Each structure stands twice: as structure tokens, then as C-alpha cells.
mmCIF file of C-alpha atoms in Angstrom:
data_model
loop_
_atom_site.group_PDB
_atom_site.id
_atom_site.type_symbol
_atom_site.label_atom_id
_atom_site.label_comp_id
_atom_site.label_asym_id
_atom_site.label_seq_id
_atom_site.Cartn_x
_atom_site.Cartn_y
_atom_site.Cartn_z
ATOM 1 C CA UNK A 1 -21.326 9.319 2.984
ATOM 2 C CA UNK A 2 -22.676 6.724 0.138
ATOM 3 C CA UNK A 3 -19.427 4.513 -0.726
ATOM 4 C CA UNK A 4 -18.847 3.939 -4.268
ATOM 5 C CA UNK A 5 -22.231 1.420 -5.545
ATOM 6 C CA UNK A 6 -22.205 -2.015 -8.514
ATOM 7 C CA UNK A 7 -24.845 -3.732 -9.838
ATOM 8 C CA UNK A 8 -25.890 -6.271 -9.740
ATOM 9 C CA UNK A 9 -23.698 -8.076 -7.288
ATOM 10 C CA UNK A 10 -23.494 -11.543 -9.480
ATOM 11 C CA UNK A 11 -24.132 -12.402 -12.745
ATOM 12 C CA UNK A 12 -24.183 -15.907 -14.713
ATOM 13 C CA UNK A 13 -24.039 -15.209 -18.607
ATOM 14 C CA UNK A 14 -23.588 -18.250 -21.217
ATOM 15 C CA UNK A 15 -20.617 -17.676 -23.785
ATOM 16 C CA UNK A 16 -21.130 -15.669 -26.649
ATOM 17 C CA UNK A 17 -23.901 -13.505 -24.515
ATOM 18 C CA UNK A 18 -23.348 -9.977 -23.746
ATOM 19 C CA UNK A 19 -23.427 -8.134 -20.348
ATOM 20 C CA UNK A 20 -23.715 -4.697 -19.064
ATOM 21 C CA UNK A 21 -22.087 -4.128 -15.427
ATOM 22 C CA UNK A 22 -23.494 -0.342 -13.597
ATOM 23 C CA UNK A 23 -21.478 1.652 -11.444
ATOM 24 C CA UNK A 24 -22.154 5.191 -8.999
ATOM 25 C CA UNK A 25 -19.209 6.896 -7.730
ATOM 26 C CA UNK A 26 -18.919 8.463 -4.461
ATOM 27 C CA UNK A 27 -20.516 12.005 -4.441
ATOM 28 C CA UNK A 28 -18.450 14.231 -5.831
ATOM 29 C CA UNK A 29 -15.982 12.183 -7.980
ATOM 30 C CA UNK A 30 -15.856 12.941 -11.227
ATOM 31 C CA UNK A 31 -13.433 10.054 -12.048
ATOM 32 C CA UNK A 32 -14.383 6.181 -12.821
ATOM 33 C CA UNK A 33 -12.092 3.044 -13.334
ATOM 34 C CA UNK A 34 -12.755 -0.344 -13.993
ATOM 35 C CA UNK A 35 -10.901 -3.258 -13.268
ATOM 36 C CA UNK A 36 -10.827 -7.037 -13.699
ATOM 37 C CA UNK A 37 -9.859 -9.623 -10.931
ATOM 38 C CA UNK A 38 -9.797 -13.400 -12.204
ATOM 39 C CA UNK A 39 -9.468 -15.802 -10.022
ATOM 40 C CA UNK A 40 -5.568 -16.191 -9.580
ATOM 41 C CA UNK A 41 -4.272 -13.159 -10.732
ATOM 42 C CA UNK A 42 -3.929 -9.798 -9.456
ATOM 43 C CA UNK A 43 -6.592 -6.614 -10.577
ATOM 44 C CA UNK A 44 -6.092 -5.869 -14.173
ATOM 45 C CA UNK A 45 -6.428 -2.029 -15.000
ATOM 46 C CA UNK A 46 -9.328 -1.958 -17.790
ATOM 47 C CA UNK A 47 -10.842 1.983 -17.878
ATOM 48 C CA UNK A 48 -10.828 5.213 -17.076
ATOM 49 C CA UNK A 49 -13.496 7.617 -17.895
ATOM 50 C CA UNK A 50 -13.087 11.272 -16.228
ATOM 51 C CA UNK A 51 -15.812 13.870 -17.121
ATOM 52 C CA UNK A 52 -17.705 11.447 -20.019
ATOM 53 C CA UNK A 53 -14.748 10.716 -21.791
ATOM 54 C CA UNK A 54 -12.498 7.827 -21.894
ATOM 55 C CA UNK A 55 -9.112 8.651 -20.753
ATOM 56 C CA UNK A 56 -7.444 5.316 -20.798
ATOM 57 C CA UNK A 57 -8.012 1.618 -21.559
ATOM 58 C CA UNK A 58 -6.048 -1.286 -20.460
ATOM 59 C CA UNK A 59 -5.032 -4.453 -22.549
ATOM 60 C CA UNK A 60 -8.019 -5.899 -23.444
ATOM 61 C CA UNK A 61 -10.281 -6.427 -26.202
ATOM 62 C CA UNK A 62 -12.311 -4.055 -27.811
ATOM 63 C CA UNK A 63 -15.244 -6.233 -26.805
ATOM 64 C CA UNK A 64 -15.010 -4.622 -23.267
ATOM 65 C CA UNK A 65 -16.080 -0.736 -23.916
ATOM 66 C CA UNK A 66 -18.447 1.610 -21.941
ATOM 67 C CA UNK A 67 -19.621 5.060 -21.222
ATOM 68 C CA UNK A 68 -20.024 7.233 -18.452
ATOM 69 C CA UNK A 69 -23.225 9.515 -17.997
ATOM 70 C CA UNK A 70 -23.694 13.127 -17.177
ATOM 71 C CA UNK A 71 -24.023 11.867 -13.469
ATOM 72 C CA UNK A 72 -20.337 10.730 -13.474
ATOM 73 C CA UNK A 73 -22.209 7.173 -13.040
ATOM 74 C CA UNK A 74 -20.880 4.525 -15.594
ATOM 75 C CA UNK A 75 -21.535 1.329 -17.543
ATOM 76 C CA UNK A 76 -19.288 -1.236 -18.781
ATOM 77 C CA UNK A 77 -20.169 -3.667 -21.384
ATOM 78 C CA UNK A 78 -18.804 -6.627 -22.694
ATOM 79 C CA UNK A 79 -19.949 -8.127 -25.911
ATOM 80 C CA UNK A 80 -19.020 -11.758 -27.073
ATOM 81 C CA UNK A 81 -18.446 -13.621 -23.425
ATOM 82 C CA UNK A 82 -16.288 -15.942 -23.610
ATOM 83 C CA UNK A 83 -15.121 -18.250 -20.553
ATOM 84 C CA UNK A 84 -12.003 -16.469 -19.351
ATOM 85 C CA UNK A 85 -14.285 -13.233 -18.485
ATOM 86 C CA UNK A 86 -15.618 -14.816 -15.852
ATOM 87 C CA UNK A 87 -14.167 -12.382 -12.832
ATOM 88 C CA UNK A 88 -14.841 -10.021 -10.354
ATOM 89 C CA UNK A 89 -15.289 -6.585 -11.856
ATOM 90 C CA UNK A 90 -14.612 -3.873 -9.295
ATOM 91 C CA UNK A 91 -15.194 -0.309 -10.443
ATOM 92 C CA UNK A 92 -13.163 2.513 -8.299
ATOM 93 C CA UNK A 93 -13.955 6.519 -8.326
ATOM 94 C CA UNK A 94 -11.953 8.932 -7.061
ATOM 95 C CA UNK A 95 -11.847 13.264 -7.039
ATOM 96 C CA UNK A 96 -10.549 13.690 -11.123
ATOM 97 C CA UNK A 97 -7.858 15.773 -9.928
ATOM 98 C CA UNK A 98 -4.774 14.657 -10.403
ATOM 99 C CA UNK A 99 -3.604 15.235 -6.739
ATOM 100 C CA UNK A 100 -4.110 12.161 -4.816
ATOM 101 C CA UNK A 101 -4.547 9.660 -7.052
ATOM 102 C CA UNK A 102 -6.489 7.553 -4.587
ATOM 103 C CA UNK A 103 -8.995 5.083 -5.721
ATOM 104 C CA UNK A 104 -12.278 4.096 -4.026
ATOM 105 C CA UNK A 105 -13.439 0.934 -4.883
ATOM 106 C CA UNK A 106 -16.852 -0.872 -4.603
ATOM 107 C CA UNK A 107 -18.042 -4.046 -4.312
ATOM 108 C CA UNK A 108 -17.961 -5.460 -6.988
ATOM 109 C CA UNK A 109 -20.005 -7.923 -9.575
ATOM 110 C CA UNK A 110 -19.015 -11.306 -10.169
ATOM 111 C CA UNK A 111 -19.365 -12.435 -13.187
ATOM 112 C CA UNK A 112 -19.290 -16.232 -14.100
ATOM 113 C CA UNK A 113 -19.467 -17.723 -17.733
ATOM 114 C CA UNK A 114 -20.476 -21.143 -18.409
ATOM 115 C CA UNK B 1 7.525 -1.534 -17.001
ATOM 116 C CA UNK B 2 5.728 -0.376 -14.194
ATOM 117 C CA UNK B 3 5.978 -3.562 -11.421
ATOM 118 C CA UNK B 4 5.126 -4.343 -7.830
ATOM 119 C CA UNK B 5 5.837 -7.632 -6.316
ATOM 120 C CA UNK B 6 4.569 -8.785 -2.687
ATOM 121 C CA UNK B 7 5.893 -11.072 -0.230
ATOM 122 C CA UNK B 8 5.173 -13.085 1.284
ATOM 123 C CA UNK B 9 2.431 -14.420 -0.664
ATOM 124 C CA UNK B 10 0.443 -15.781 2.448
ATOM 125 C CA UNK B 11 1.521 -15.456 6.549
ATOM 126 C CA UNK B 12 0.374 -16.759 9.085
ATOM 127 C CA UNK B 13 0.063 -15.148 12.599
ATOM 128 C CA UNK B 14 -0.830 -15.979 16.135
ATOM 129 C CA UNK B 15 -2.864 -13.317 17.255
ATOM 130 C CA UNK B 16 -0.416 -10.745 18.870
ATOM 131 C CA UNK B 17 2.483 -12.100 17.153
ATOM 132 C CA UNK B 18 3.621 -8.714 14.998
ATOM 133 C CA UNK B 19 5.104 -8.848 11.573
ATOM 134 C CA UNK B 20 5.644 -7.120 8.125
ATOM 135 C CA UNK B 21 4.595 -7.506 4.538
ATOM 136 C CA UNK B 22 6.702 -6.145 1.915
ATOM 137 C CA UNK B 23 6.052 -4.420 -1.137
ATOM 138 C CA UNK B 24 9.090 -4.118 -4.092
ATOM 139 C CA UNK B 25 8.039 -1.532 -6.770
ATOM 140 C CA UNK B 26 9.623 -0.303 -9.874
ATOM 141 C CA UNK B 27 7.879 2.545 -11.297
ATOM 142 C CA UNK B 28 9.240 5.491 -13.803
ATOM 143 C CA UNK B 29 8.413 8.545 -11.303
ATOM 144 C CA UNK B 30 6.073 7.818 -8.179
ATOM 145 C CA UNK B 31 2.973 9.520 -7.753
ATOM 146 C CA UNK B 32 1.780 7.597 -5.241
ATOM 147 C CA UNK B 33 1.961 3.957 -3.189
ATOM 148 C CA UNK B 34 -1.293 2.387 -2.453
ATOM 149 C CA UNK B 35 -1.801 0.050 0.782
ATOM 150 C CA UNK B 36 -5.074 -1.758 0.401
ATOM 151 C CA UNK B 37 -7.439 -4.578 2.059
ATOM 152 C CA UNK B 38 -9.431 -6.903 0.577
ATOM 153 C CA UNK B 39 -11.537 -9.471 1.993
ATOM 154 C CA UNK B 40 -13.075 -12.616 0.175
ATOM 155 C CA UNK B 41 -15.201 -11.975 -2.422
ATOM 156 C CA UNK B 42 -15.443 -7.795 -1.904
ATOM 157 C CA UNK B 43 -13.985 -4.922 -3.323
ATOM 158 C CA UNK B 44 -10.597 -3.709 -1.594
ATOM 159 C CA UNK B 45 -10.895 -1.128 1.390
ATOM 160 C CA UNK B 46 -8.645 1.668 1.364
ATOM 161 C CA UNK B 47 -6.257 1.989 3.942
ATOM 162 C CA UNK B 48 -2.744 4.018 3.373
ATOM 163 C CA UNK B 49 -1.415 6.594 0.594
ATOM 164 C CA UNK B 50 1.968 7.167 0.786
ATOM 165 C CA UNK B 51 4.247 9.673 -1.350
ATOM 166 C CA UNK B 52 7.756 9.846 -0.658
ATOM 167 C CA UNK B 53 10.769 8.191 0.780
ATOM 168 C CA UNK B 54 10.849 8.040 4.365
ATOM 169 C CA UNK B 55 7.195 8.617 4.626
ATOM 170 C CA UNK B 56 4.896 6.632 7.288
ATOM 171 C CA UNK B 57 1.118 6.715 7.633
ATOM 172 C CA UNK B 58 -0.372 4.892 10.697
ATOM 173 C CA UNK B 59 -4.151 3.411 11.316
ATOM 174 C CA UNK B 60 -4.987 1.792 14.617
ATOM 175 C CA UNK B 61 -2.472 -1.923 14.812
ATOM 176 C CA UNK B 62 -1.452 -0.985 11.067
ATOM 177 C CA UNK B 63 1.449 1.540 10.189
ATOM 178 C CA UNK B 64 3.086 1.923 6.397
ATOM 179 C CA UNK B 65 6.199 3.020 5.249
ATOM 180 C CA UNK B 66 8.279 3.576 1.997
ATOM 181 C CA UNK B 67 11.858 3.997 0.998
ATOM 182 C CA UNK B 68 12.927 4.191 -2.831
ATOM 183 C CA UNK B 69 12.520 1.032 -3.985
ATOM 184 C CA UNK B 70 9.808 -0.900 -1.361
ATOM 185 C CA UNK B 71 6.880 -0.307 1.020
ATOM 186 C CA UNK B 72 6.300 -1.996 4.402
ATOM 187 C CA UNK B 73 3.080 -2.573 6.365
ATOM 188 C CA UNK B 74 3.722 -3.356 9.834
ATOM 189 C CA UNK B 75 1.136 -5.035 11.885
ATOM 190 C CA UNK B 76 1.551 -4.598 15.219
ATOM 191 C CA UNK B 77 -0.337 -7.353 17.733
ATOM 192 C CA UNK B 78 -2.528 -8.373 15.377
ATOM 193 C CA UNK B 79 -6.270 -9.962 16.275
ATOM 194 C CA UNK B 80 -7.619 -12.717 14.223
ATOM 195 C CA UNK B 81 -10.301 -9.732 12.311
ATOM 196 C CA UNK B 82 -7.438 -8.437 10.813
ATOM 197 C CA UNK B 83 -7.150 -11.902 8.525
ATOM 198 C CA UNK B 84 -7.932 -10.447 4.939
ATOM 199 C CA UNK B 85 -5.145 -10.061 1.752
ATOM 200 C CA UNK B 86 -3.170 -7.195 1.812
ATOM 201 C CA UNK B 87 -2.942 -5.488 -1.838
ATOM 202 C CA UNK B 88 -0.235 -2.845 -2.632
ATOM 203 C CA UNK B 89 -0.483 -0.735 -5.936
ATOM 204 C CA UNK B 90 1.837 2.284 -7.505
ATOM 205 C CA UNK B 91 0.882 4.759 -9.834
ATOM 206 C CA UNK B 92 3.413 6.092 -12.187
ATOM 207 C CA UNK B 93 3.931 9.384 -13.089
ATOM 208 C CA UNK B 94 2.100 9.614 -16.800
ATOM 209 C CA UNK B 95 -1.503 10.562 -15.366
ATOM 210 C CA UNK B 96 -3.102 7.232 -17.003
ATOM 211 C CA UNK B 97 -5.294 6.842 -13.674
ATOM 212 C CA UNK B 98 -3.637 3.305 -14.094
ATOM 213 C CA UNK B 99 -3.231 1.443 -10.417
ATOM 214 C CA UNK B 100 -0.370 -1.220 -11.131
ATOM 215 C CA UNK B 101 -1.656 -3.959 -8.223
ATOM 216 C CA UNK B 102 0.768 -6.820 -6.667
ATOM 217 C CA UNK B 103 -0.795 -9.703 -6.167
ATOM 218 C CA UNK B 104 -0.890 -9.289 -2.617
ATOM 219 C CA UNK B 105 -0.500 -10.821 0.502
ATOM 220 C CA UNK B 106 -3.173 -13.232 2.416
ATOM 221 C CA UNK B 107 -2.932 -12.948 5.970
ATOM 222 C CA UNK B 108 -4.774 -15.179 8.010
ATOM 223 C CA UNK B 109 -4.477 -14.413 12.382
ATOM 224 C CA UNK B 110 -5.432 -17.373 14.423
ATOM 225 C CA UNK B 111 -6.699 -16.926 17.914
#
């Protein structure tokens, strides 16, 4: 069974550019998260999207939004780069109910800004 | 808040020497405790759920455990491919599909 997919693996934007990060669950989830890892620090909760809507958001800027498509597959986007984005941005699926809770994640795109 | 805090930070281990990482959460109603790996530059690998005090969840040299207030993973004779970090998480019991990480623990197993 397919794992959960990310594209594109890495990613060099210049500050003030915008960027669009593409993830595909595991068959069958219906749930998608996204999360920030900077170098340093632990992995920052940013969304949740279950079923095309957004369920949750994190503590970050409104610059960092997305969607998620009829296939359960998502996009997040981040408008207005500046330096500190530059992370690894891991997106995680899991089953929608709320019974395990478990996450899935994939591997990844690392994004630098210069 | 919701917290989880790791220790050690980093451990080193001569292959077949055995040891623990601990995990400290505080959490408003558990749902869940989250045992994960994570090796350079990839996403983390799933390894353990656990749900309850008193709880334990074994895979191959790795077994997990939880009481109350912390989570153990035990390594048991440990080979130099199990070198990665070691990431715990808790999810609360509001259904905000929030994982609350610790920063984890980086084991590296010499030979």
C-alpha cells in the first residue's frame, strides 16, 4: 500500500515569492495535516483539513492557507516568503475518524529561502 | 497547555548496550501517546500508539510503555541501524487533530 506522497521533495524560493507544497494521503484517509519542522525546533502543528474543509489551523500567519480536493489530496500555500519559512514541511493523513488518532506522515519538502 | 518534554536530548549507545528514553507529558484528557522515528532529512515513521496507563506495545528490539504522567521506549540490544531521533507526541482530548511533538531524542548506536 502507497504511503502518504509530497511534492516536490526541495524547493529554493527568494523572499517575498510564493510557494505551493502538494500532498496525497494514503488510500482511504480522508484526513490531512500539515506541519512545519525548522531547523532546531520541534514539528509545529499548522492544518487540518478533513473532508474539504479546514478543521483547524495552528499559530501561524494567514499567509500559510490551503485547500484540500475532492480526492482528499491537498495543497498548502504560502504567500509572502520570508526567511524564517525555510523548513521541512511534512504533511500526515490518517482514517478521519476520530478513533485512533494516528498520523501517517510523508516525506516531506524542504523548503529553503534565500 | 498541552506539553511533552524528552530526555535525554541525544544518547549514545554501544551496540547491545540497552537503554530508555523518556517522554513527560501534560495533556488535559489523553487520547492518545505517539512513539515516532525520524531519520535525517525524512518524514517520521510510525512506530507505537499507546492509550492508557499501564499500557505496553512492543516491535522487534523496541517496546513502549505509559503511566499517567510519562512514556518510556525501551531499546533492548540495540544495532547501530537503529541510530535515528526518537519523537514522542500526545493528542489531547478536544478533537483538533493537533499532534503536540517533543523535541525528541537523537540516538546514535556505534558498532
Amino acid at each position: 500500500e502507497a504511503g502518504v506522497t509530497q511534492s516536490p521533495t526541495h524547493l529554493i524560493k527568494t523572499r517575498g515569492q510564493q510557494v505551493t507544497l502538494r500532498c496525497s494521503p494514503i488510500s482511504g484517509h480522508t484526513s490531512v495535516y500539515w506541519y512545519q519542522q525548522a531547523l532546531g525546533l520541534g514539528l509545529q502543528f499548522l492544518l487540518w483539513y478533513d473532508e474539504g474543509e479546514e478543521r483547524n489551523r495552528g499559530n501561524f500567519p494567514p499567509r500559510f492557507s490551503g485547500r484540500q480536493f475532492p480526492n482528499y489530496s491537498s495543497e498548502l500555500n504560502v504567500n509572502a516568503l520570508e526567511l524564517e519559512d525555510s523548513a521541512l514541511y511534512l504533511c500526515a493523513s490518517s482514517s478521519g475518524l476520530a478513533v485512533t488518532y494516528e498520523q501517517y506522515f510523508g516525506p516531506g519538502t524542504r523548503l529553503t529561502v534565500t | 497547555e498541552d506539553q511533552v518534554t524528552q530526555s535525554p536530548e541525544a544518547l549514545r549507545l554501544q551496540e547491545g548496550e540497552s537503554s530508555s528514553l523518556n517522554c513527560s507529558y501534560t495533556v488535559s484528557g489523553l487520547r492518545g501517546l505517539f512513539w515516532y522515528r525520524q531519520d535525517p532529512g525524512k518524514g517520521p515513521e510510525f512506530l507505537f500508539t499507546l492509550y492508557s496507563a499501564g499500557e505496553e506495545k512492543e516491535k522487534e528490539r523496541l517496546k513502549a510503555t505509559l503511566t499517567k504522567k510519562e512514556s518510556f521506549l525501551h531499546i533492548t540490544a540495540p544495532k547501530p541501524e537503529d541510530s535515528a531521533t526518537y519523537l514522542c507526541a500526545v493528542h489531547g482530548s478536544s478533537n483538533t487533530g493537533k499532534l503536540i511533538f517533543g523535541q525528541g531524542t537523537t540516538l546514535q548506536v556505534k558498532p
